[in-house]
Amino acid sequence: MKANQEDIKKAIINGETSLGIELGSTRIKAVLIDKHFETIATGGYEWENRLENGFWTYNLEDITTGLQVAYREMKNDVERKFGITIQTIGSIGFSAMMHGYMAFDRAGELLVPFRTWRNTTAGRAAKELTDHFQFNIPERWSIAHLYQAILNEEEHVPHIDYITTLSGYIHWLLTGNKAIGIGDASGMFPINEGTKDYHESMVKLFDELVALKNYPWKLRDILPPVYISGENAGKLTDVGVKILDPSQDLKPGIPVCPPEGDAGTGMVATNSVRKRTGNVSVGTSVFAMIVLEKELSKLYPEIDMVTTPNGSPVAMVHANNCSSDINAWLGLFREFSEAMGYKVDTAQLFSVMFNKALEADPDGGGLLSYGYFSGEYITGLEKGRPLFVRSPESNFNLANFMRTHLFTAFGALKMGMDILTKKEDVTIDSILAHGGLFKTPVVGQKIVAAAMNTPVSVMATAGEGGAWGMAILASYLLNDNKDESLEDFLERKVFKDVAGQEIYPDPEDVKGFEEFIERYIKGIEIERAAVEHLLP
């Protein structure tokens, strides 16, 4: 239910609003919502990481400036629309890109520049910890960065008093409270679902691993305390107000929810936190996040384990390559059209070409493609080459060509998902899909439904983004019913009137994708040969 102008004004004046600010890799966004979860105002700030001394980083000044500009733009948006200067807000939440490494000394000084998730400098540490814990530790995780610093004998390590993520740092800066939401914490160190805290046995293993170093700290001493969605994680302080709103129109004392990572806010924004549900995010890369009923039986290097903002285990499958090769081919078809004297609208081009895939043979007619613009961990390739292969017997036509390229966009993802569904018997009731590929109705959904053999939905709110999801988590902090789970809060209140389209898997499409993936797996050596010999 949308509020009218006067109701929104009253809500702003009375602080019946919630604010989410998310620091993404290239954009910081602020979103203010009302009690109906509708967006009232937004603000943003563009930024880029920089490579300094071998590490991808953002400096503290950039972080503060970005927060201030995003908030100021949101504040100005409110003043333009409603003629009101914001003085209070019902609740606030901060989220950011997950993982990375921010290490501080006892005086609160940053010991080394912020090392972001993008750094690939902790490979040895990640492998050793994965072997030691028998739990997959990707090198972007905070604990991998810490252990790599130990292996490198970096001078700052004995002086560490606190390590956290970007969202945890911002929360600490503005509230004075060291805290982290459980979803973001799960990208720092493994989480125990039962205790909703760091995995104690692995904490002890780590301390034993570094015991001979005789550091003045234990791991527990330097990790941020873990909070669950809905818990009060502090209040905006006087210092926090001066940082966030230098004009100091905003008043201190506003409750702040636990800081979260961008994966958790994405799950909230797509209503994908209930067990046996998941979401697929499609772009240059593609990832799927499935909320599990129980932990996996063993370690799989292809699967990252994180949690929802309320602590349920989540299996994440990530593939580096998705839509880039499709975009390149459609660019070629655009050139052909223009050479023939026909200007074509981009949306029309994608619609026509994607819909041709629905006319194809179920398996793509025996064609094979790898859209590898970069390496692909799941298939064991450090580098990639876009490759299209067919035999003389293949049914080579436009429909099969398009279906094959749509299939291959999800090929590596399917291999990871098959580990969950076929080896671990994970049950998935529904998937929420979002990303540009789904702008053409039906086609992308049918392909993903076939790949996962699960119903796939696209919802009207799928494009709202993580800052909106963070604002929802801030709103959940104010929920009157303290016994209402996050899943129920989202389903009964936030998404109850949100329209969506669900498509069930077609058995012929499912069978066709299975036949295609057999070719895809057998043909990996062709792709490897292209990387190593044919196209250096």
Coordinates of C-alpha atoms in Angstrom, one line a residue:
M1 CA 0.0 0.0 0.0
K2 CA 1.5 3.3 -1.1
A3 CA 1.2 6.3 1.3
N4 CA 0.1 9.7 0.1
Q5 CA 2.2 12.8 0.2
E6 CA 0.9 14.1 3.5
D7 CA 1.4 10.7 5.2
I8 CA 5.0 10.5 3.9
K9 CA 5.7 14.0 5.3
K10 CA 4.3 13.0 8.7
A11 CA 6.4 9.8 8.6
I12 CA 9.6 11.8 7.9
I13 CA 8.9 14.4 10.6
N14 CA 8.0 11.7 13.2
G15 CA 10.9 9.4 12.2
E16 CA 8.7 6.6 11.0
T17 CA 11.2 5.7 8.4
S18 CA 14.2 3.4 8.0
L19 CA 17.5 4.1 6.2
G20 CA 19.8 1.7 4.5
I21 CA 23.3 2.6 3.2
E22 CA 25.3 0.1 1.2
L23 CA 28.9 0.5 0.0
G24 CA 29.2 -1.6 -3.1
S25 CA 32.4 -2.0 -5.2
T26 CA 31.6 1.0 -7.5
R27 CA 28.7 2.8 -5.9
I28 CA 27.6 3.8 -2.4
K29 CA 23.8 4.1 -2.2
A30 CA 21.4 5.4 0.5
V31 CA 17.7 4.4 0.5
L32 CA 15.1 5.9 2.9
I33 CA 11.9 3.8 3.1
D34 CA 8.5 4.4 4.8
K35 CA 6.6 1.9 7.0
H36 CA 5.1 0.4 3.9
F37 CA 8.7 -0.4 2.7
E38 CA 8.3 2.0 -0.2
T39 CA 11.3 4.0 -1.2
I40 CA 10.9 7.7 -0.2
A41 CA 14.3 9.1 -1.3
T42 CA 17.7 7.9 -2.5
G43 CA 21.3 9.2 -2.7
G44 CA 24.5 7.9 -4.2
Y45 CA 28.2 8.3 -4.6
E46 CA 30.4 6.7 -7.3
W47 CA 33.8 5.4 -6.3
E48 CA 36.5 3.0 -7.4
N49 CA 39.1 0.9 -5.7
R50 CA 42.8 1.6 -6.4
L51 CA 45.8 -0.7 -6.5
E52 CA 48.4 0.4 -3.9
N53 CA 51.5 -1.5 -3.0
G54 CA 50.1 -4.7 -4.6
F55 CA 46.7 -4.5 -2.8
W56 CA 43.3 -3.4 -4.0
T57 CA 42.0 -0.8 -1.5
Y58 CA 39.9 2.2 -0.6
N59 CA 41.2 4.7 1.8
L60 CA 39.4 5.9 5.0
E61 CA 38.9 9.3 3.5
D62 CA 37.1 7.8 0.5
I63 CA 34.8 5.8 2.9
T64 CA 33.9 8.9 4.9
T65 CA 33.3 11.1 1.9
G66 CA 31.2 8.5 0.2
L67 CA 29.0 8.1 3.3
Q68 CA 28.5 11.8 3.6
V69 CA 27.7 12.4 -0.1
A70 CA 25.3 9.5 -0.3
Y71 CA 23.5 10.6 2.8
R72 CA 23.5 14.3 1.7
E73 CA 22.0 13.4 -1.7
M74 CA 19.2 11.4 0.0
K75 CA 18.6 14.3 2.5
N76 CA 18.4 16.8 -0.4
D77 CA 16.1 14.4 -2.3
V78 CA 13.7 14.6 0.7
E79 CA 14.0 18.4 0.9
R80 CA 13.2 18.7 -2.9
K81 CA 10.2 16.4 -2.8
F82 CA 8.7 17.3 0.6
G83 CA 10.2 20.6 1.8
I84 CA 11.4 18.9 5.0
T85 CA 14.9 18.6 6.6
I86 CA 15.5 15.2 8.1
Q87 CA 16.1 15.4 11.9
T88 CA 15.4 11.9 12.9
I89 CA 15.0 8.4 11.4
G90 CA 13.3 5.4 13.0
S91 CA 16.3 3.1 12.4
I92 CA 19.5 2.8 10.3
G93 CA 21.5 0.0 8.9
F94 CA 24.9 -0.2 7.1
S95 CA 26.0 -2.8 4.6
A96 CA 28.9 -3.3 2.3
M97 CA 30.9 -5.6 0.1
M98 CA 31.7 -8.7 2.2
H99 CA 35.1 -10.2 3.2
G100 CA 38.3 -8.3 3.1
Y101 CA 40.6 -7.2 5.9
M102 CA 40.6 -4.1 8.2
A103 CA 43.0 -4.4 11.1
F104 CA 43.2 -1.9 13.9
D105 CA 45.5 -1.3 16.9
R106 CA 44.4 -0.6 20.5
A107 CA 44.2 3.2 19.7
G108 CA 41.7 2.5 16.8
E109 CA 44.3 3.3 14.1
L110 CA 44.2 1.3 10.9
L111 CA 47.4 -0.8 10.8
V112 CA 47.6 -1.5 7.0
P113 CA 45.4 -0.2 4.2
F114 CA 42.0 -1.9 3.8
R115 CA 42.4 -5.1 1.8
T116 CA 39.3 -5.7 -0.2
W117 CA 37.6 -9.0 -1.3
R118 CA 39.1 -8.4 -4.8
N119 CA 42.7 -9.2 -3.7
T120 CA 44.0 -12.6 -4.7
T121 CA 47.1 -12.5 -2.4
A122 CA 46.0 -15.1 0.2
G123 CA 46.0 -18.3 -1.9
R124 CA 48.5 -20.2 0.3
A125 CA 46.6 -19.2 3.5
A126 CA 43.2 -20.2 2.1
K127 CA 44.5 -23.6 1.0
E128 CA 46.2 -24.3 4.4
L129 CA 43.1 -23.2 6.4
T130 CA 40.8 -25.2 4.1
D131 CA 42.9 -28.3 4.7
H132 CA 43.2 -27.6 8.5
F133 CA 39.5 -26.8 9.1
Q134 CA 38.1 -29.2 6.4
F135 CA 35.9 -26.3 5.6
N136 CA 36.1 -24.2 2.4
I137 CA 38.0 -20.9 3.1
P138 CA 38.2 -18.8 0.0
E139 CA 41.1 -16.4 -0.2
R140 CA 38.8 -13.3 -0.1
W141 CA 37.7 -14.2 3.5
S142 CA 39.0 -12.1 6.4
I143 CA 40.6 -15.1 8.2
A144 CA 42.6 -16.0 5.0
H145 CA 43.9 -12.4 4.8
L146 CA 44.9 -12.5 8.5
Y147 CA 46.6 -15.9 8.2
Q148 CA 48.4 -14.8 5.0
A149 CA 49.7 -11.8 6.9
I150 CA 51.0 -14.2 9.6
L151 CA 52.7 -16.4 7.0
N152 CA 54.3 -13.3 5.5
E153 CA 55.5 -12.3 9.0
E154 CA 54.0 -8.8 8.5
E155 CA 55.1 -6.3 11.2
H156 CA 51.6 -5.2 12.0
V157 CA 50.2 -8.6 13.2
P158 CA 51.4 -8.5 16.8
H159 CA 49.8 -5.1 17.2
I160 CA 46.3 -6.2 16.1
D161 CA 43.5 -5.3 18.6
Y162 CA 40.5 -5.7 16.2
I163 CA 39.8 -6.9 12.7
T164 CA 36.5 -6.4 10.9
T165 CA 34.9 -5.9 7.5
L166 CA 33.9 -2.6 5.8
S167 CA 30.4 -2.7 7.1
G168 CA 31.6 -3.6 10.6
Y169 CA 34.1 -0.6 10.5
I170 CA 31.4 1.9 9.5
H171 CA 29.0 0.6 12.2
W172 CA 31.8 1.0 14.8
L173 CA 32.7 4.4 13.5
L174 CA 29.1 5.7 13.8
T175 CA 27.9 3.9 16.9
G176 CA 31.1 3.2 18.9
N177 CA 30.0 -0.5 19.1
K178 CA 32.1 -3.3 17.7
A179 CA 29.5 -5.5 16.0
I180 CA 28.8 -7.5 12.9
G181 CA 25.7 -9.2 11.4
I182 CA 25.9 -12.9 11.2
G183 CA 25.8 -12.9 7.4
D184 CA 28.8 -10.6 7.1
A185 CA 30.5 -12.5 9.9
S186 CA 30.2 -15.7 7.8
G187 CA 32.5 -14.2 5.3
M188 CA 35.1 -13.5 7.9
F189 CA 35.2 -16.9 9.6
P190 CA 33.0 -20.1 9.6
I191 CA 29.7 -19.9 11.6
N192 CA 28.1 -22.6 13.7
E193 CA 24.3 -22.6 12.9
G194 CA 23.5 -24.1 16.3
T195 CA 25.2 -21.4 18.4
K196 CA 24.7 -18.6 15.8
D197 CA 28.4 -17.6 16.5
Y198 CA 31.9 -18.4 15.2
H199 CA 32.6 -22.1 14.9
E200 CA 34.3 -22.6 18.3
S201 CA 36.3 -25.8 17.4
M202 CA 37.7 -24.0 14.4
V203 CA 38.6 -20.9 16.5
K204 CA 40.6 -23.3 18.8
L205 CA 42.3 -24.9 15.8
F206 CA 43.4 -21.5 14.5
D207 CA 44.8 -20.5 17.9
E208 CA 46.7 -23.8 18.0
L209 CA 48.0 -23.2 14.5
V210 CA 49.6 -19.9 15.4
A211 CA 50.4 -20.6 19.0
L212 CA 54.2 -20.7 18.5
K213 CA 54.0 -17.1 17.3
N214 CA 53.2 -16.0 20.9
Y215 CA 50.9 -13.1 19.8
P216 CA 49.4 -11.1 22.6
W217 CA 45.9 -11.9 21.3
K218 CA 43.7 -14.9 20.7
L219 CA 41.4 -15.0 17.7
R220 CA 38.2 -14.5 19.8
D221 CA 39.8 -11.3 21.2
I222 CA 40.0 -9.6 17.8
L223 CA 36.9 -10.7 16.0
P224 CA 33.7 -8.6 16.2
P225 CA 30.8 -9.9 18.3
V226 CA 28.1 -11.5 16.1
Y227 CA 24.6 -10.1 16.0
I228 CA 21.4 -11.6 14.5
S229 CA 18.9 -9.7 12.4
G230 CA 16.3 -7.9 14.6
E231 CA 18.8 -7.3 17.4
N232 CA 19.7 -3.7 18.5
A233 CA 23.4 -3.3 17.7
G234 CA 23.9 0.2 19.1
K235 CA 22.8 3.8 18.6
L236 CA 24.0 6.6 16.4
T237 CA 26.4 8.7 18.6
D238 CA 27.2 12.4 18.6
V239 CA 30.4 11.6 16.8
G240 CA 28.5 9.4 14.3
V241 CA 26.1 12.3 13.5
K242 CA 29.1 14.6 12.8
I243 CA 30.5 12.0 10.4
L244 CA 27.3 11.1 8.6
D245 CA 25.6 14.5 8.5
P246 CA 28.2 17.3 9.0
S247 CA 25.4 19.9 9.1
Q248 CA 24.2 18.1 12.3
D249 CA 20.5 18.4 11.4
L250 CA 20.2 14.7 12.3
K251 CA 19.8 14.0 16.0
P252 CA 21.8 11.2 17.8
G253 CA 20.3 8.2 19.6
I254 CA 18.8 6.5 16.5
P255 CA 18.9 2.7 16.9
V256 CA 21.1 0.9 14.4
C257 CA 20.6 -2.7 13.3
P258 CA 23.5 -5.2 12.8
P259 CA 25.8 -4.3 9.9
E260 CA 25.5 -6.8 7.0
G261 CA 27.2 -7.9 3.8
D262 CA 26.0 -7.4 0.3
A263 CA 25.1 -11.1 -0.1
G264 CA 22.7 -10.9 2.9
T265 CA 21.0 -7.7 1.8
G266 CA 20.6 -9.3 -1.7
M267 CA 18.8 -12.2 -0.1
V268 CA 16.5 -9.9 1.8
A269 CA 15.8 -7.8 -1.3
T270 CA 14.7 -10.9 -3.2
N271 CA 12.8 -12.5 -0.3
S272 CA 15.2 -15.5 -0.3
V273 CA 16.0 -16.1 3.4
R274 CA 13.6 -19.0 4.0
K275 CA 15.1 -22.5 4.0
R276 CA 14.7 -24.4 0.7
T277 CA 14.6 -21.1 -1.2
G278 CA 17.3 -19.3 -3.1
N279 CA 18.2 -16.6 -5.6
V280 CA 20.3 -16.4 -8.8
S281 CA 22.0 -13.1 -9.7
V282 CA 23.0 -12.8 -13.3
G283 CA 25.5 -10.3 -14.9
T284 CA 29.0 -10.6 -16.1
S285 CA 29.3 -13.3 -13.6
V286 CA 26.6 -15.4 -12.0
F287 CA 26.0 -16.8 -8.6
A288 CA 23.3 -18.8 -6.8
M289 CA 22.6 -18.8 -3.1
I290 CA 20.5 -21.6 -1.6
V291 CA 19.3 -21.6 2.0
L292 CA 19.9 -25.0 3.4
E293 CA 17.9 -27.1 5.8
K294 CA 21.2 -28.5 7.2
E295 CA 24.9 -28.2 6.7
L296 CA 26.6 -30.1 3.9
S297 CA 28.1 -33.5 4.7
K298 CA 31.6 -32.6 3.5
L299 CA 33.8 -30.0 2.0
Y300 CA 33.3 -29.0 -1.6
P301 CA 35.8 -26.5 -3.0
E302 CA 33.1 -25.3 -5.5
I303 CA 30.7 -24.4 -2.7
D304 CA 31.1 -21.4 -0.4
M305 CA 29.2 -21.6 2.9
V306 CA 27.8 -18.4 4.3
T307 CA 24.6 -17.5 6.2
T308 CA 21.4 -15.5 5.9
P309 CA 21.1 -12.4 8.2
N310 CA 19.3 -14.6 10.7
G311 CA 21.9 -17.3 10.7
S312 CA 20.6 -20.1 8.4
P313 CA 23.3 -21.8 6.4
V314 CA 23.6 -20.8 2.8
A315 CA 25.4 -22.6 0.0
M316 CA 26.8 -20.2 -2.6
V317 CA 27.9 -21.3 -6.1
H318 CA 29.7 -18.6 -8.1
A319 CA 30.8 -18.8 -11.7
N320 CA 33.0 -16.1 -13.2
N321 CA 31.4 -16.1 -16.7
C322 CA 27.8 -15.6 -17.7
S323 CA 26.5 -13.0 -20.1
S324 CA 29.6 -11.4 -21.7
D325 CA 29.8 -13.8 -24.6
I326 CA 26.0 -13.5 -25.3
N327 CA 26.4 -9.8 -25.4
A328 CA 29.4 -10.1 -27.8
W329 CA 27.4 -12.3 -30.2
L330 CA 24.4 -10.0 -30.2
G331 CA 26.7 -7.1 -30.9
L332 CA 27.8 -9.0 -34.0
F333 CA 24.2 -9.6 -35.1
R334 CA 23.6 -5.9 -34.6
E335 CA 26.5 -5.1 -37.0
F336 CA 25.0 -7.5 -39.6
S337 CA 21.6 -5.8 -39.2
E338 CA 23.1 -2.3 -39.6
A339 CA 25.2 -3.5 -42.6
M340 CA 21.9 -4.6 -44.2
G341 CA 20.5 -1.1 -43.6
Y342 CA 18.4 -1.8 -40.6
K343 CA 18.7 0.0 -37.3
V344 CA 17.6 -2.2 -34.4
D345 CA 16.6 -1.3 -30.9
T346 CA 18.6 -3.1 -28.2
A347 CA 15.6 -4.4 -26.3
Q348 CA 14.1 -5.7 -29.5
L349 CA 17.3 -7.3 -30.6
F350 CA 17.6 -9.2 -27.3
S351 CA 13.9 -10.1 -27.3
V352 CA 13.9 -11.5 -30.8
M353 CA 17.2 -13.5 -30.4
F354 CA 16.3 -14.8 -26.9
N355 CA 12.9 -15.9 -28.1
K356 CA 14.4 -17.9 -30.9
A357 CA 15.9 -20.1 -28.3
L358 CA 12.4 -21.3 -27.4
E359 CA 12.1 -22.8 -30.9
A360 CA 15.3 -24.8 -30.6
D361 CA 15.9 -28.5 -30.1
P362 CA 15.8 -29.3 -26.3
D363 CA 19.5 -30.0 -26.1
G364 CA 20.6 -27.2 -28.4
G365 CA 21.0 -29.4 -31.5
G366 CA 24.4 -30.9 -30.5
L367 CA 26.2 -27.5 -30.5
L368 CA 28.7 -26.5 -27.8
S369 CA 29.9 -23.2 -26.5
Y370 CA 32.1 -21.8 -23.6
G371 CA 31.6 -18.1 -22.9
Y372 CA 34.8 -18.0 -20.9
F373 CA 36.2 -14.4 -21.0
S374 CA 38.1 -15.3 -17.9
G375 CA 39.1 -18.4 -16.0
E376 CA 36.5 -20.6 -14.3
Y377 CA 37.3 -22.2 -11.0
I378 CA 34.5 -24.8 -11.1
T379 CA 35.8 -26.3 -14.4
G380 CA 39.5 -26.0 -13.3
L381 CA 40.6 -23.3 -15.8
E382 CA 42.8 -20.4 -14.7
K383 CA 42.2 -18.6 -18.0
G384 CA 39.5 -18.7 -20.5
R385 CA 38.7 -18.2 -24.2
P386 CA 35.2 -17.8 -25.7
L387 CA 34.7 -20.8 -27.9
F388 CA 32.0 -22.2 -30.2
V389 CA 32.2 -25.7 -31.4
R390 CA 30.0 -27.9 -33.7
S391 CA 30.3 -31.1 -35.6
P392 CA 29.1 -31.7 -39.2
E393 CA 26.1 -33.6 -37.7
S394 CA 25.0 -30.8 -35.4
N395 CA 21.7 -29.1 -36.2
F396 CA 23.2 -25.7 -36.8
N397 CA 20.5 -23.0 -36.9
L398 CA 19.8 -19.7 -35.2
A399 CA 17.4 -21.2 -32.6
N400 CA 19.9 -23.9 -31.5
F401 CA 22.8 -21.3 -31.6
M402 CA 20.9 -19.1 -29.1
R403 CA 19.8 -21.9 -26.9
T404 CA 23.4 -23.2 -26.7
H405 CA 24.7 -19.8 -25.6
L406 CA 22.0 -19.4 -23.0
F407 CA 22.7 -22.9 -21.7
T408 CA 26.4 -22.3 -21.5
A409 CA 25.9 -19.0 -19.6
F410 CA 24.7 -21.3 -16.8
G411 CA 26.9 -24.3 -17.5
A412 CA 29.5 -23.9 -14.7
L413 CA 26.8 -22.8 -12.3
K414 CA 24.8 -25.9 -13.0
M415 CA 27.9 -28.1 -12.3
G416 CA 28.1 -26.5 -8.9
M417 CA 24.3 -26.7 -8.3
D418 CA 24.4 -30.4 -9.3
I419 CA 26.7 -31.0 -6.3
L420 CA 24.0 -29.7 -4.0
T421 CA 21.0 -31.4 -5.6
K422 CA 22.5 -34.7 -6.8
K423 CA 25.3 -35.4 -4.2
E424 CA 23.8 -33.7 -1.2
D425 CA 20.1 -34.1 -2.0
V426 CA 19.4 -30.5 -1.3
T427 CA 15.7 -29.6 -1.8
I428 CA 14.9 -26.3 -3.4
D429 CA 11.3 -25.2 -3.5
S430 CA 11.8 -21.9 -5.5
I431 CA 14.4 -19.7 -6.9
L432 CA 14.2 -15.9 -7.3
A433 CA 16.1 -14.6 -10.4
H434 CA 17.4 -11.1 -11.0
G435 CA 19.7 -9.4 -13.5
G436 CA 19.6 -7.9 -17.0
L437 CA 19.2 -11.2 -18.7
F438 CA 15.7 -11.5 -17.3
K439 CA 14.5 -8.2 -18.9
T440 CA 13.3 -10.4 -21.8
P441 CA 10.2 -12.1 -20.3
V442 CA 10.0 -15.9 -19.8
V443 CA 13.2 -17.0 -21.8
G444 CA 15.8 -16.6 -19.1
Q445 CA 13.5 -18.0 -16.5
K446 CA 12.8 -21.1 -18.6
I447 CA 16.6 -21.7 -19.0
V448 CA 17.4 -21.4 -15.3
A449 CA 14.3 -23.5 -14.4
A450 CA 15.7 -26.2 -16.7
A451 CA 19.2 -25.9 -15.3
M452 CA 18.0 -26.3 -11.7
N453 CA 14.9 -28.3 -12.3
T454 CA 13.1 -25.8 -9.9
P455 CA 10.5 -23.1 -10.3
V456 CA 12.0 -19.7 -11.0
S457 CA 10.4 -16.4 -10.3
V458 CA 11.1 -12.8 -11.2
M459 CA 9.6 -10.2 -8.9
A460 CA 9.0 -6.5 -9.4
T461 CA 11.3 -5.6 -6.5
A462 CA 14.3 -7.6 -7.8
G463 CA 16.0 -4.5 -9.1
E464 CA 15.7 -2.5 -5.8
G465 CA 19.2 -3.5 -4.7
G466 CA 21.1 -4.1 -1.5
A467 CA 20.6 -0.6 0.1
W468 CA 16.9 -1.2 0.0
G469 CA 17.4 -4.7 1.5
M470 CA 19.5 -3.0 4.3
A471 CA 16.7 -0.5 4.9
I472 CA 14.3 -3.5 5.3
L473 CA 16.7 -5.1 7.9
A474 CA 16.7 -1.7 9.7
S475 CA 12.9 -1.7 9.6
Y476 CA 12.8 -5.2 11.0
L477 CA 14.6 -3.9 14.1
L478 CA 11.5 -1.8 14.8
N479 CA 9.0 -4.7 14.1
D480 CA 6.3 -4.7 16.8
N481 CA 6.1 -8.5 16.9
K482 CA 9.5 -9.5 18.3
D483 CA 8.7 -13.2 17.9
E484 CA 8.1 -12.8 14.2
S485 CA 11.0 -14.5 12.2
L486 CA 12.7 -12.6 9.4
E487 CA 11.2 -15.0 6.9
D488 CA 7.7 -14.3 8.1
F489 CA 8.3 -10.6 8.3
L490 CA 9.4 -10.5 4.7
E491 CA 6.6 -12.8 3.4
R492 CA 3.7 -11.4 5.4
K493 CA 4.6 -7.7 5.4
V494 CA 7.3 -6.7 2.9
F495 CA 6.4 -8.9 -0.1
K496 CA 2.8 -9.7 0.5
D497 CA 1.5 -7.5 -2.3
V498 CA 4.5 -7.7 -4.6
A499 CA 3.7 -9.1 -8.1
G500 CA 5.9 -11.8 -9.6
Q501 CA 5.9 -14.4 -12.4
E502 CA 6.8 -18.0 -11.6
I503 CA 7.8 -20.5 -14.3
Y504 CA 8.0 -24.2 -13.7
P505 CA 10.6 -26.3 -15.4
D506 CA 9.5 -28.0 -18.6
P507 CA 10.5 -31.8 -18.5
E508 CA 11.8 -31.6 -22.1
D509 CA 13.9 -28.6 -21.3
V510 CA 15.3 -30.3 -18.2
K511 CA 16.3 -33.4 -20.2
G512 CA 17.8 -31.2 -22.9
F513 CA 19.9 -29.3 -20.4
E514 CA 21.2 -32.6 -18.9
E515 CA 22.2 -33.8 -22.4
F516 CA 23.9 -30.4 -23.0
I517 CA 25.8 -30.5 -19.7
E518 CA 27.2 -33.9 -20.5
R519 CA 28.7 -32.4 -23.7
Y520 CA 29.9 -29.4 -21.8
I521 CA 31.8 -31.5 -19.2
K522 CA 33.3 -33.8 -21.8
G523 CA 34.4 -30.8 -23.9
I524 CA 36.3 -28.9 -21.2
E525 CA 39.6 -30.3 -22.6
I526 CA 38.8 -28.5 -25.9
E527 CA 38.5 -25.3 -24.0
R528 CA 41.7 -26.1 -22.1
A529 CA 43.5 -26.7 -25.4
A530 CA 42.3 -23.4 -26.8
V531 CA 43.7 -21.6 -23.7
E532 CA 47.0 -23.4 -23.8
H533 CA 47.8 -23.9 -27.5
L534 CA 45.3 -22.6 -30.0
L535 CA 44.7 -19.0 -28.9
P536 CA 47.5 -17.9 -26.6

